[in-house]
Amino acid sequence: MTGEGRPVTDTSMQELSFEAALGELEKLVQELERGQLDLDEAISAYERGTALKELCRQKLADAQMRVEKLSVNASGEARVEPFDPTR
Amino acid sequence: MATNLTEYTVSEISGALKRTVENTFGLIKVRGEVSGFKRAASGHAYFCLKDQQSRLDAVSWRGSVQRWRLAVEDGLEVIATGRLTTYPGRSTYQMVVEQLEPAGAGAIMAMLEERRRRLAAEGLFEQARKRPLPFLPRVIGVVTSPTGAVIRDILHRLSDRFPRHVLLWPVLVQGEQAAQQITDAINGFSAMQPGGPVPRPDLLIVARGGGSIEDLMPFNEEMVVRAIAASSIPTICAVGHETDTSLADHAADRRAPTPTAAAEMAVPVRLELIERVAVLEGRIRSATVGQLQRRRTELERSARGLPDPRMLLGLATQRLDDLSERLRLRRPADVLRAKAERLEMLGRRLHELVSTLLRTEQRHLERTGARLVPTHILALVGRAEPMLADRGQRLERATRRRITDGQARLDTLGKLLDSLGYRQVLARGYALVRAPSGEVVSDVAAARAESRLNLVFHDGEIAVTTGGRARRSGAEEDEPVQGSLL
């Protein structure tokens, strides 16, 4: 198995973007499916894959529509207020 | 001949002319080149429309100027829509322009093409400058009008695909101020710092709905193009319809044909991702389980190749026993026993040696004995022999005499015995009664005890049945015995 500097701690995993997590998960699945990993590598790949899957789930669960309108005052400070396009 | 001509005053003729001109040219389109363009402080615009031979003064009131969709400059070929009017105070006429449009696509396209070439030479449209869009932006900045279909289309499609946090920077998208507002908005988003009071977008959408080429002109303005090219945030540009292309589109990282398409580029479809993650989850699980099962099979196959541990153990045990046995032989008791056995063996050999020696001595003795001659003894025997013969004859005679005497006596006694023996008595008509056991039955009581009796006559015996058993008591003694005998 190629390590490819995979982050191992949970904090670094939380910083992974969804795309990176998904991409790594897909790579792990392919590696596992090729079946050429050692047994302990396969098990750690599975554990890491499960953690990545959970991270992806979290990021997918965070899906709330929030629309705000910016306004900039004379001194250039931006302010946000809720925006309803149907009004 | 001039006498019947109508005589006008100046005002009358000026008024008549004004009515004629205004009635006749109340709504006209004039094509010409803009010249001497000037905006007064009042907001009105004064210029000339001219061609090779003629010129026409033109004025455009403030309210009209604000509706123009293009930046007017001298030399621009335009089509002006308005009416002719006269100015009687100065004996002039002019055109009051309501609308001003570029004169045909050709002209404006030529102008845009020239601009595009200039900006491209700077490298603003280079493919290498374009950045990939974030796969899943958290915050999306949108630069467009807060009213109208565009923002609604974008929000609707985002919400369908993957609801996100959207920051709208409202701008005018047409008219004179549009280009500046759009530029300010892009620069404003681009300058936001991460962790600031307003969340910094990771993606920008600059959008406008369809319109005429003039409507889209702000998105061809150099300041807008430069702002998009300089944006620190990846930008999608969606201006007009599919066939329209603005210079802003060229500068953006991605061009979307419509605002809805921009929203589709901005976010993936959440449900598809959920599905994809679920599929991956299933695949990783089955791949791992499959791997483990394969390993187990391999292990079992390998294990079959191994010798049976019990057999190995058996062999080892046997070897251990062997070694223990050899070790045990070295114990003192075993050494003693071995010595004893050896001693015993030596003893046996000694015995054999002694026996052999004895036998040898015996044979020697026998040979020596054979040589012994009993001459003295023979002489003694020779002298004793006649005497022995005489004594022998005398013994014989005496013995014979005694045998003859004994014979006579035996005959006498035999006759006497015959007369006294029971067979002689039986010959005289008596019978001897015996039980089957052979015992002599000498009385009735004994006879009654038997069911069968043997009667012995002098010349043989016969069996009879008594007809009575031992159960009978002594009270009825005589009669049944007699009956059964018969």
Coordinates of C-alpha atoms in Angstrom, one line a residue, chain A residues 18-19 22 25-26 28-39 42-43 45-50 53 56-57 59-72 78-80 83 85-87, chain B residues 133-136 138 145-148 151-152 154-156 158-159 162-170 189 192 197-199 268 270 273-274 276-278 280-281 283-288 291-292 294-295:
Chain A
F18 CA -15.6 16.7 1.3
E19 CA -14.0 16.1 -2.1
L22 CA -14.6 11.2 -1.0
L25 CA -12.5 6.8 0.2
E26 CA -12.9 5.8 -3.4
L28 CA -9.3 3.0 -0.6
V29 CA -12.3 1.0 -1.9
Q30 CA -10.4 0.4 -5.2
E31 CA -7.3 -0.7 -3.3
L32 CA -9.3 -3.0 -1.2
E33 CA -11.2 -4.4 -4.2
R34 CA -7.9 -5.1 -6.0
G35 CA -7.2 -7.3 -2.9
Q36 CA -3.5 -6.8 -3.0
L37 CA -3.1 -5.2 0.4
D38 CA -1.6 -7.1 3.3
L39 CA -4.1 -8.1 5.9
A42 CA -6.5 -4.0 4.5
I43 CA -7.9 -3.6 8.0
A45 CA -7.7 0.8 5.1
Y46 CA -11.1 -0.4 6.2
E47 CA -11.0 1.6 9.4
R48 CA -9.8 4.7 7.6
G49 CA -12.5 4.2 5.0
T50 CA -15.1 3.9 7.6
K53 CA -17.4 7.7 5.1
C56 CA -18.6 12.5 4.2
R57 CA -21.9 11.7 5.9
K59 CA -20.7 17.0 5.5
L60 CA -23.6 15.8 3.5
A61 CA -25.9 16.2 6.5
D62 CA -24.9 19.8 6.8
A63 CA -27.2 21.0 4.0
Q64 CA -29.2 24.0 5.1
M65 CA -30.3 26.7 2.7
R66 CA -29.4 30.1 4.1
V67 CA -29.7 33.2 1.9
E68 CA -28.4 36.6 3.0
K69 CA -28.1 39.9 1.3
L70 CA -25.1 42.1 1.7
S71 CA -25.2 45.8 2.1
V72 CA -22.2 48.1 2.2
A78 CA -20.5 45.1 4.9
R79 CA -23.7 44.1 6.7
V80 CA -25.8 41.0 6.1
F83 CA -32.9 37.8 1.9
P85 CA -36.2 36.5 -3.3
T86 CA -40.0 36.1 -3.4
R87 CA -40.6 39.4 -1.9
Chain B
L133 CA -14.2 25.2 -8.8
P134 CA -14.5 23.8 -5.2
F135 CA -16.3 20.5 -5.2
L136 CA -18.6 21.5 -2.4
R138 CA -19.8 26.1 1.9
S145 CA -29.9 41.9 -9.3
P146 CA -31.9 41.2 -6.1
T147 CA -35.1 41.3 -8.2
G148 CA -36.0 39.2 -11.2
I151 CA -31.5 35.1 -8.4
R152 CA -34.7 33.0 -8.0
I154 CA -30.1 30.3 -8.9
L155 CA -31.5 29.9 -5.3
H156 CA -34.0 27.4 -6.5
L158 CA -29.1 25.4 -5.4
S159 CA -31.8 24.4 -3.0
F162 CA -27.4 21.0 -2.3
P163 CA -28.7 23.7 0.0
R164 CA -25.9 26.1 0.9
H165 CA -25.2 29.4 2.5
V166 CA -25.7 32.1 -0.2
L167 CA -24.5 35.7 0.1
L168 CA -26.2 38.0 -2.4
W169 CA -24.4 41.2 -3.3
P170 CA -27.2 43.1 -5.0
F189 CA -16.1 39.6 -2.2
M192 CA -13.1 39.4 2.3
P197 CA -17.6 39.3 10.2
V198 CA -19.1 38.1 6.9
P199 CA -18.2 34.5 5.8
P268 CA -23.1 18.6 -6.7
R270 CA -26.6 16.0 -2.5
L273 CA -23.5 12.0 -3.1
I274 CA -25.4 10.3 -0.4
R276 CA -22.4 7.4 -3.8
V277 CA -21.1 7.3 -0.2
A278 CA -23.5 4.5 0.6
L280 CA -18.7 3.1 -1.4
E281 CA -19.6 2.0 2.1
R283 CA -18.1 -1.8 -1.5
I284 CA -15.6 -1.2 1.2
R285 CA -17.4 -3.6 3.5
S286 CA -17.8 -6.3 1.0
A287 CA -14.2 -5.9 -0.3
T288 CA -13.0 -6.2 3.3
Q291 CA -10.6 -10.2 1.6
L292 CA -10.9 -11.7 5.1
R294 CA -10.1 -15.2 1.1
R295 CA -7.4 -15.0 3.7

